[in-house]
Short mmCIF file of C-alpha atoms and ligand atoms in Angstrom, two decimals:
data_model
loop_
_atom_site.label_atom_id
_atom_site.label_comp_id
_atom_site.label_asym_id
_atom_site.label_seq_id
_atom_site.Cartn_x
_atom_site.Cartn_y
_atom_site.Cartn_z
CA MET S 1 -9.97 -17.22 16.13
CA LYS S 2 -9.42 -13.56 16.46
CA VAL S 3 -6.36 -11.63 14.82
CA LEU S 4 -5.41 -8.17 15.65
CA VAL S 5 -3.76 -6.24 12.75
CA ILE S 6 -1.51 -3.56 13.43
CA ASN S 7 -0.08 -0.98 11.08
CA ALA S 8 2.24 1.32 13.23
CA GLY S 9 3.72 4.64 11.69
CA SER S 10 5.97 7.26 13.21
CA SER S 11 2.98 8.78 14.75
CA SER S 12 0.19 6.84 14.28
CA LEU S 13 -1.08 3.45 14.60
CA LYS S 14 -3.97 1.79 12.64
CA TYR S 15 -5.77 -1.37 13.96
CA GLN S 16 -8.14 -3.97 12.83
CA LEU S 17 -9.39 -6.88 14.99
CA ILE S 18 -10.42 -9.62 12.54
CA ASP S 19 -12.54 -12.70 12.86
CA MET S 20 -10.76 -15.48 11.02
CA GLU S 21 -13.81 -17.72 10.50
CA THR S 22 -16.19 -14.95 8.70
CA GLU S 23 -12.74 -12.63 7.84
CA GLY S 24 -15.16 -9.74 8.88
CA VAL S 25 -13.61 -6.74 10.80
CA ILE S 26 -15.02 -6.95 14.71
CA ALA S 27 -13.57 -3.71 15.69
CA LYS S 28 -10.96 -1.08 14.02
CA GLY S 29 -9.36 2.08 14.65
CA LEU S 30 -6.52 4.58 14.69
CA CYS S 31 -4.25 6.38 17.15
CA GLU S 32 -2.87 9.91 16.14
CA ARG S 33 -0.29 11.88 17.69
CA ILE S 34 1.49 9.16 19.54
CA GLY S 35 4.69 11.08 20.99
CA ILE S 36 3.03 14.55 20.35
CA ASP S 37 0.55 16.40 22.34
CA LYS S 38 -3.27 15.83 22.05
CA SER S 39 -3.03 12.16 21.50
CA VAL S 40 -6.27 10.53 20.42
CA LEU S 41 -7.62 7.28 19.65
CA LYS S 42 -10.75 6.58 17.38
CA HIS S 43 -12.16 3.44 18.27
CA LYS S 44 -14.96 2.09 15.82
CA ALA S 45 -16.99 -1.29 16.97
CA ASN S 46 -20.56 -2.30 16.75
CA GLY S 47 -21.62 0.53 14.37
CA LYS S 48 -20.14 3.33 16.98
CA GLU S 49 -17.22 5.31 17.00
CA THR S 50 -15.72 6.39 20.40
CA VAL S 51 -13.09 9.11 20.76
CA ILE S 52 -10.66 8.79 23.53
CA ASN S 53 -8.35 11.70 24.35
CA GLN S 54 -5.28 10.40 26.43
CA ASP S 55 -1.63 11.03 26.24
CA MET S 56 0.24 8.44 24.36
CA PRO S 57 4.08 9.47 25.02
CA THR S 58 5.15 6.00 22.99
CA HIS S 59 3.57 3.46 21.14
CA GLN S 60 3.40 1.16 24.20
CA GLU S 61 0.85 3.58 25.60
CA ALA S 62 -1.18 3.62 22.41
CA ILE S 63 -1.22 -0.40 22.13
CA LYS S 64 -2.41 -0.62 26.02
CA LEU S 65 -4.89 2.00 25.05
CA VAL S 66 -6.28 -0.13 22.15
CA LEU S 67 -6.44 -3.45 24.23
CA ASP S 68 -8.29 -1.54 26.98
CA ALA S 69 -10.76 -0.27 24.20
CA LEU S 70 -10.96 -3.95 22.93
CA VAL S 71 -11.78 -5.20 26.18
CA SER S 72 -13.64 -2.41 27.56
CA LYS S 73 -17.25 -3.12 29.12
CA GLU S 74 -18.69 0.29 27.61
CA TYR S 75 -17.43 -0.17 23.71
CA GLY S 76 -15.46 -3.13 23.70
CA VAL S 77 -15.80 -6.47 21.61
CA LEU S 78 -13.90 -8.97 23.84
CA ASN S 79 -13.96 -10.39 27.36
CA SER S 80 -10.24 -10.62 27.76
CA MET S 81 -7.39 -9.87 25.48
CA ASP S 82 -6.67 -13.79 25.47
CA GLU S 83 -9.32 -14.21 22.93
CA ILE S 84 -6.66 -12.53 20.67
CA SER S 85 -4.83 -15.58 19.09
CA ALA S 86 -2.02 -13.66 17.10
CA VAL S 87 -1.12 -10.33 16.28
CA GLY S 88 0.12 -9.43 12.55
CA HIS S 89 2.16 -6.51 11.86
CA ARG S 90 2.65 -4.62 8.69
CA ILE S 91 6.37 -4.29 8.04
CA VAL S 92 7.31 -1.94 5.35
CA HIS S 93 10.77 -3.50 4.17
CA SER S 94 12.06 -7.20 3.77
CA GLY S 95 15.19 -5.93 1.97
CA GLU S 96 16.79 -9.41 0.42
CA VAL S 97 16.69 -10.82 4.08
CA PHE S 98 13.23 -12.34 4.04
CA SER S 99 10.87 -13.69 1.60
CA GLY S 100 7.59 -13.92 3.15
CA PRO S 101 5.95 -13.33 6.57
CA ILE S 102 7.96 -14.29 9.74
CA LEU S 103 7.44 -14.69 13.29
CA MET S 104 8.84 -11.61 14.95
CA THR S 105 11.49 -13.35 17.37
CA ASP S 106 14.09 -11.39 18.79
CA GLU S 107 16.57 -12.35 16.15
CA ASN S 108 13.97 -11.49 13.13
CA ILE S 109 13.38 -7.93 14.96
CA GLU S 110 16.89 -7.00 14.75
CA LYS S 111 17.33 -8.21 11.34
CA CYS S 112 14.33 -5.97 10.38
CA LEU S 113 16.07 -3.00 12.40
CA SER S 114 19.14 -3.81 10.06
CA LEU S 115 17.22 -2.70 7.33
CA THR S 116 16.34 0.59 8.43
CA GLU S 117 18.32 2.65 6.12
CA PHE S 118 16.07 1.33 3.20
CA ALA S 119 12.87 2.75 5.01
CA PRO S 120 14.40 5.36 7.64
CA LEU S 121 10.80 6.70 8.63
CA HIS S 122 8.46 3.49 8.68
CA GLN S 123 10.86 0.46 9.77
CA PRO S 124 11.60 1.69 13.17
CA ALA S 125 7.93 2.85 13.89
CA ASN S 126 6.82 -0.54 12.60
CA ILE S 127 9.03 -2.49 14.98
CA ALA S 128 8.13 -0.08 17.78
CA GLY S 129 4.57 -1.32 17.00
CA VAL S 130 6.12 -4.91 17.61
CA LYS S 131 8.07 -4.22 20.79
CA ALA S 132 5.18 -2.65 22.26
CA CYS S 133 2.88 -5.48 21.64
CA LYS S 134 5.27 -8.10 22.88
CA GLN S 135 5.60 -6.09 26.25
CA VAL S 136 1.77 -5.91 26.69
CA MET S 137 1.21 -9.20 25.27
CA PRO S 138 4.20 -11.49 25.82
CA ASN S 139 2.59 -14.75 25.04
CA THR S 140 0.63 -13.85 22.05
CA PRO S 141 2.53 -14.85 18.83
CA MET S 142 3.89 -11.81 16.63
CA VAL S 143 3.99 -12.06 12.76
CA GLY S 144 5.44 -9.66 10.43
CA VAL S 145 4.18 -8.97 6.80
CA PHE S 146 6.16 -7.07 4.50
CA ASP S 147 4.96 -4.56 1.91
CA THR S 148 7.81 -5.95 -0.31
CA THR S 149 8.09 -9.58 -0.82
CA PHE S 150 5.24 -10.16 -3.23
CA HIS S 151 7.68 -8.51 -5.47
CA ASN S 152 10.83 -10.92 -4.70
CA THR S 153 9.90 -12.68 -8.14
CA MET S 154 10.73 -9.96 -10.26
CA PRO S 155 13.45 -11.07 -12.78
CA GLU S 156 17.10 -9.23 -12.53
CA GLU S 157 16.55 -7.36 -15.44
CA ALA S 158 13.48 -5.68 -13.63
CA TYR S 159 15.27 -5.00 -10.46
CA ILE S 160 18.60 -4.15 -11.23
CA PHE S 161 19.39 -0.57 -12.30
CA GLY S 162 21.51 0.81 -15.15
CA ILE S 163 24.29 1.95 -12.57
CA PRO S 164 27.54 0.01 -11.79
CA TYR S 165 26.55 -3.38 -10.53
CA GLU S 166 28.74 -2.79 -7.54
CA ALA S 167 26.15 -0.42 -6.10
CA TYR S 168 23.57 -3.19 -6.06
CA GLU S 169 26.40 -5.85 -4.67
CA ASN S 170 27.72 -3.54 -2.23
CA TYR S 171 24.65 -1.28 -1.05
CA LYS S 172 21.73 -3.42 -2.19
CA ILE S 173 20.51 -0.51 -4.48
CA ARG S 174 17.68 -2.18 -6.57
CA ARG S 175 14.24 -2.12 -7.14
CA TYR S 176 11.85 -3.63 -4.61
CA GLY S 177 8.55 -2.29 -5.08
CA PHE S 178 5.77 -1.77 -2.39
CA HIS S 179 2.13 -2.09 -1.66
CA GLY S 180 2.79 -5.85 -2.19
CA THR S 181 -0.08 -7.08 0.00
CA SER S 182 -2.36 -5.16 -2.06
CA HIS S 183 -0.69 -6.11 -5.41
CA ARG S 184 -1.12 -9.76 -4.09
CA PHE S 185 -4.51 -9.73 -2.61
CA VAL S 186 -6.25 -8.05 -5.94
CA SER S 187 -4.14 -10.26 -8.35
CA SER S 188 -5.23 -13.43 -6.69
CA GLU S 189 -9.06 -12.16 -6.15
CA ALA S 190 -8.89 -11.42 -10.04
CA ILE S 191 -7.27 -14.85 -10.77
CA LYS S 192 -10.23 -16.60 -8.42
CA TYR S 193 -12.99 -14.23 -10.22
CA LEU S 194 -12.00 -15.18 -13.61
CA GLY S 195 -11.32 -18.96 -12.69
CA LEU S 196 -7.94 -18.74 -13.97
CA GLU S 197 -6.31 -20.80 -11.02
CA GLY S 198 -3.68 -23.02 -12.23
CA LYS S 199 -3.72 -21.58 -15.71
CA ASN S 200 -1.61 -18.79 -17.41
CA SER S 201 -2.73 -15.36 -16.55
CA LYS S 202 -1.46 -11.76 -17.27
CA ILE S 203 -2.67 -9.32 -14.91
CA VAL S 204 -1.69 -5.49 -14.67
CA THR S 205 -2.99 -4.11 -11.32
CA CYS S 206 -3.03 -0.57 -10.53
CA HIS S 207 -2.99 0.31 -6.88
CA LEU S 208 -4.08 3.96 -7.18
CA GLY S 209 -4.36 5.85 -3.74
CA ASN S 210 -2.44 8.46 -2.28
CA GLY S 211 0.59 6.54 -3.01
CA SER S 212 0.17 4.53 -6.01
CA SER S 213 1.94 1.99 -7.87
CA ILE S 214 1.36 -0.33 -10.64
CA SER S 215 2.41 -4.14 -11.17
CA ALA S 216 2.83 -7.04 -13.84
CA VAL S 217 1.63 -10.42 -12.40
CA LYS S 218 2.10 -13.17 -14.53
CA ASP S 219 0.63 -16.41 -13.38
CA GLY S 220 0.13 -14.92 -10.09
CA LYS S 221 3.77 -13.96 -9.62
CA CYS S 222 5.10 -10.34 -9.89
CA MET S 223 7.50 -9.60 -12.79
CA ASP S 224 7.61 -5.72 -12.46
CA THR S 225 6.28 -2.92 -10.38
CA SER S 226 6.38 0.82 -10.75
CA MET S 227 7.68 1.68 -7.34
CA SER S 228 11.21 1.07 -7.02
CA PHE S 229 14.09 1.88 -4.32
CA THR S 230 11.75 3.66 -2.24
CA PRO S 231 7.80 4.48 -2.56
CA LEU S 232 9.06 7.90 -4.32
CA GLY S 233 9.36 5.89 -7.75
CA GLY S 234 6.87 5.37 -10.49
CA VAL S 235 3.93 7.43 -11.34
CA PRO S 236 3.44 10.97 -9.95
CA MET S 237 1.19 10.48 -6.76
CA GLY S 238 -0.61 12.68 -4.19
CA THR S 239 2.31 14.55 -3.31
CA ARG S 240 5.18 12.29 -4.50
CA CYS S 241 6.87 13.17 -8.02
CA GLY S 242 7.19 9.49 -9.04
CA ASP S 243 10.14 8.84 -11.39
CA LEU S 244 12.29 11.78 -12.38
CA ASP S 245 15.62 12.56 -14.12
CA PRO S 246 18.06 12.54 -11.34
CA ALA S 247 20.06 15.42 -12.58
CA ILE S 248 16.52 17.55 -11.80
CA ILE S 249 17.70 17.12 -8.22
CA GLU S 250 21.11 18.86 -8.22
CA PHE S 251 19.54 21.43 -10.52
CA LEU S 252 16.89 22.15 -7.88
CA MET S 253 19.19 22.17 -5.01
CA LYS S 254 21.12 24.87 -6.81
CA LYS S 255 17.75 26.97 -7.85
CA LEU S 256 16.22 26.51 -4.51
CA ASP S 257 19.39 26.83 -2.58
CA CYS S 258 18.64 24.04 -0.56
CA ASP S 259 20.21 20.92 1.03
CA ILE S 260 19.58 17.46 -0.37
CA ALA S 261 17.16 16.64 2.58
CA SER S 262 15.03 19.69 1.66
CA ALA S 263 15.02 18.51 -2.03
CA ILE S 264 13.89 15.32 -1.16
CA ASN S 265 11.42 16.68 0.93
CA TYR S 266 10.15 18.81 -2.05
CA CYS S 267 9.66 15.72 -4.03
CA ASN S 268 7.90 13.59 -1.35
CA LYS S 269 5.77 16.24 -0.04
CA LYS S 270 5.23 18.74 -2.18
CA SER S 271 5.28 17.21 -5.65
CA GLY S 272 2.72 14.88 -7.49
CA VAL S 273 -0.69 16.09 -8.28
CA LEU S 274 -0.54 18.46 -5.28
CA GLY S 275 2.32 20.27 -7.02
CA VAL S 276 1.18 20.35 -10.31
CA SER S 277 -2.36 21.52 -9.48
CA GLY S 278 -1.42 23.72 -6.46
CA VAL S 279 -4.79 22.78 -5.43
CA SER S 280 -4.91 19.52 -3.34
CA SER S 281 -3.32 15.92 -3.22
CA ASP S 282 -7.17 14.53 -3.07
CA PHE S 283 -8.37 13.52 -6.47
CA ARG S 284 -12.02 14.60 -5.50
CA ASP S 285 -10.71 18.26 -4.89
CA LEU S 286 -8.68 18.17 -8.45
CA SER S 287 -12.11 16.95 -10.00
CA ALA S 288 -14.27 19.89 -8.64
CA ALA S 289 -11.53 22.46 -9.26
CA SER S 290 -11.12 20.97 -13.01
CA SER S 291 -15.02 21.16 -13.47
CA GLU S 292 -14.79 24.82 -12.34
CA GLY S 293 -12.26 25.18 -15.26
CA ASN S 294 -8.74 25.30 -13.26
CA HIS S 295 -6.49 24.25 -15.89
CA ARG S 296 -3.75 23.08 -13.59
CA ALA S 297 -6.11 20.59 -11.73
CA GLN S 298 -7.11 19.04 -14.93
CA LEU S 299 -3.46 19.02 -16.11
CA ALA S 300 -2.68 17.31 -12.89
CA LEU S 301 -5.01 14.61 -13.30
CA ASP S 302 -3.96 14.19 -17.01
CA ILE S 303 -0.37 13.38 -16.10
CA PHE S 304 -1.66 10.76 -13.68
CA ALA S 305 -3.72 9.04 -15.99
CA TYR S 306 -1.21 9.60 -18.79
CA SER S 307 1.70 7.90 -16.56
CA VAL S 308 -0.74 4.86 -15.30
CA LYS S 309 -1.45 4.24 -19.02
CA LYS S 310 2.15 4.22 -19.85
CA TYR S 311 2.91 1.42 -17.32
CA VAL S 312 -0.05 -0.56 -18.59
CA GLY S 313 1.11 -0.49 -22.03
CA SER S 314 4.81 -1.16 -20.85
CA TYR S 315 3.67 -4.37 -18.63
CA SER S 316 1.80 -5.71 -21.35
CA ALA S 317 4.87 -5.67 -23.25
CA VAL S 318 6.64 -7.21 -20.68
CA MET S 319 4.44 -10.26 -20.64
CA GLY S 320 3.12 -10.19 -24.23
CA GLY S 321 -0.30 -9.07 -23.68
CA ILE S 322 -2.45 -8.74 -20.86
CA ASP S 323 -5.98 -10.74 -19.84
CA CYS S 324 -6.81 -8.43 -17.05
CA LEU S 325 -6.35 -5.05 -15.86
CA VAL S 326 -7.29 -4.50 -12.33
CA PHE S 327 -8.17 -0.85 -10.53
CA THR S 328 -7.67 -0.58 -6.70
CA ALA S 329 -7.57 1.67 -3.75
CA GLY S 330 -8.98 4.83 -3.07
CA VAL S 331 -8.72 6.48 -6.70
CA GLY S 332 -8.95 3.06 -8.38
CA GLU S 333 -12.06 2.22 -6.66
CA ASN S 334 -13.89 5.41 -6.83
CA ASP S 335 -12.55 7.61 -9.66
CA LYS S 336 -14.54 6.91 -12.81
CA THR S 337 -12.94 9.11 -14.71
CA ILE S 338 -9.49 8.33 -14.15
CA ARG S 339 -10.34 4.64 -14.98
CA LYS S 340 -11.94 5.86 -18.29
CA GLU S 341 -9.06 7.98 -19.08
CA VAL S 342 -6.33 5.42 -18.40
CA CYS S 343 -8.17 2.77 -20.44
CA LYS S 344 -8.85 5.22 -23.21
CA ASP S 345 -7.14 4.36 -26.64
CA LEU S 346 -6.44 1.05 -25.23
CA GLY S 347 -8.60 -0.65 -27.63
CA TYR S 348 -5.29 -2.10 -29.41
CA LEU S 349 -4.76 -4.22 -26.27
CA GLY S 350 -7.83 -5.41 -26.24
CA VAL S 351 -9.10 -3.50 -23.45
CA GLU S 352 -12.68 -1.87 -23.55
CA ILE S 353 -14.61 -0.81 -20.63
CA ASP S 354 -18.54 -0.14 -20.66
CA GLU S 355 -19.08 3.40 -19.62
CA GLU S 356 -22.22 2.81 -17.64
CA LEU S 357 -20.77 -0.05 -15.60
CA ASN S 358 -17.92 2.08 -15.05
CA ALA S 359 -19.89 4.75 -13.77
CA GLN S 360 -21.58 2.75 -11.40
CA SER S 361 -20.70 3.60 -7.66
CA ASN S 362 -18.39 1.34 -5.60
CA ASN S 363 -20.35 -1.28 -3.70
CA GLY S 364 -17.37 -2.61 -1.84
CA LYS S 365 -17.49 -5.70 -4.27
CA ILE S 366 -15.84 -6.97 -7.45
CA ARG S 367 -17.08 -5.18 -10.57
CA ASP S 368 -16.28 -6.25 -13.80
CA ILE S 369 -16.71 -2.87 -15.75
CA SER S 370 -15.35 -4.09 -19.46
CA LYS S 371 -17.74 -4.15 -22.28
CA ALA S 372 -19.16 -7.52 -23.29
CA GLY S 373 -16.72 -9.03 -25.62
CA SER S 374 -13.90 -7.03 -24.41
CA LYS S 375 -10.81 -9.20 -24.64
CA VAL S 376 -9.34 -8.07 -21.58
CA LYS S 377 -11.27 -7.94 -18.61
CA VAL S 378 -11.28 -4.68 -16.17
CA LEU S 379 -11.92 -5.34 -12.69
CA VAL S 380 -12.47 -2.83 -9.82
CA ILE S 381 -11.56 -4.76 -6.81
CA PRO S 382 -11.56 -3.27 -3.18
CA THR S 383 -7.93 -4.13 -1.88
CA ASN S 384 -7.80 -5.40 1.71
CA GLU S 385 -4.36 -5.35 3.02
CA GLU S 386 -5.51 -6.20 6.52
CA LEU S 387 -6.92 -9.10 5.81
CA VAL S 388 -3.82 -10.13 3.88
CA ILE S 389 -1.87 -9.70 7.03
CA ALA S 390 -4.12 -11.42 9.21
CA ARG S 391 -4.25 -14.65 6.89
CA ASP S 392 -0.72 -14.65 6.76
CA THR S 393 -0.53 -14.23 10.24
CA LEU S 394 -2.78 -17.00 11.25
CA ALA S 395 -0.55 -19.30 8.88
CA VAL S 396 2.53 -18.31 10.08
CA ALA S 397 1.60 -18.49 14.05
CA PHE S 398 0.13 -21.66 13.78
CA ALA S 399 2.35 -23.39 10.87
CA LYS S 400 2.60 -27.10 11.78
P1 ADP O 501 -3.35 5.68 1.08
O1 ADP O 501 -2.48 5.58 0.03
O2 ADP O 501 -3.46 6.56 1.95
O3 ADP O 501 -4.01 4.18 1.49
P2 ADP O 501 -6.30 5.39 -0.19
O4 ADP O 501 -6.02 4.28 -0.95
O5 ADP O 501 -6.94 5.37 0.66
O6 ADP O 501 -4.78 6.16 0.19
O7 ADP O 501 -6.68 6.65 -1.29
C1 ADP O 501 -6.85 7.95 -0.76
C2 ADP O 501 -7.16 8.84 -1.97
O8 ADP O 501 -8.38 8.17 -2.91
C3 ADP O 501 -7.69 10.20 -1.31
O9 ADP O 501 -6.48 10.96 -1.55
C4 ADP O 501 -8.72 10.68 -2.71
O10 ADP O 501 -8.00 11.15 -3.46
C5 ADP O 501 -8.88 9.26 -3.32
N1 ADP O 501 -10.36 8.91 -3.16
C6 ADP O 501 -11.01 8.74 -2.33
N2 ADP O 501 -12.52 8.67 -2.37
C7 ADP O 501 -12.54 9.03 -3.95
C8 ADP O 501 -13.79 9.42 -4.64
N3 ADP O 501 -14.82 9.25 -4.29
N4 ADP O 501 -13.49 9.84 -5.92
C9 ADP O 501 -12.04 10.25 -6.22
N5 ADP O 501 -11.11 9.81 -5.48
C10 ADP O 501 -11.16 9.27 -4.18
#
């Protein structure tokens, strides 16, 4: 069976066609500038990239173009689109409405849209992707897999904020958490790798990419996570500020003479390691600048590692210690210096990494970088959110 995984953003659409027998990627690609001029599809299959410049006024044209590419005689991988057994869609927000992946019936689509106020940019785009696929492939099952549902197991004390309880009751203001498919994937991979299935386990998963979040996962269940009501909370990220004293927003608005939307934009797009360094949101650029003596680039890296370390410590307190620390995503999988700085001085928790193993380059496989005898296993695990979505899609679409 083959599953098509779709991740639709406001002006982009990423896809992967996955062979569920081998769990390998048959083809993948990206539509950019949907609804803007100069839209382009970059399609990769059989080791070759094909670039197709064609207008995509809406997600529907984008989906049609993707399907055309998949069945193309020249660069396609399918004889017909009937070979696609089901389509899995990444949906950002489940609110408190859903507890796991769902069939995208008309009723569920409406329920997802009713959660738009929690993710105003992403949710409508995700649903536009679902609707476009349903139009073009009316007989193929569509499944939605949420970023948030892995965090549903957090206890109340982890998700209720210290503001009047009515804000939760009336407006559902609470911690939701994001990157759930990634935290779920890497924590379950760690459990398998360490042979901890069915046993007690305390794992801290660090998803460190452009956006970053850290989760406490006890016995396979999320106990707490650093992202919060929106993906702006937690550690400072590429361009996002992370946790901030809320009074700063009003202060900033007065100083910058700006409205609330501009202040939030400042925190979302101009902050994080980009804002601190003034150099870049990309950790490779920051390392390069720092090695040339740029103090602010080094400071941005230090702040990032320090913030991640603080979460590792606090989640160890939450779970009564840790057995395993996992690094994943672009920075977590590739940046040895960030890993080293996060783990520095965590010997008291039993975290000790082997510098040589840590310095080896990413080979796309699980790597144990802990010192022989380290009480805590430190693992680098490549994340695979698309595979999680594809597996869930198959399970929901063909549930008996
Ligand atoms: P996203 O959150 O967009 O999914 P990724 O998980 O792909 O992001 O992470 C992207 C980030 O990973 C880049 O911004 C870059 O900072 C970082 N990154 C990628 N490769 C490396 C590398 N070799 N060394 C350090 N950082 C890297």
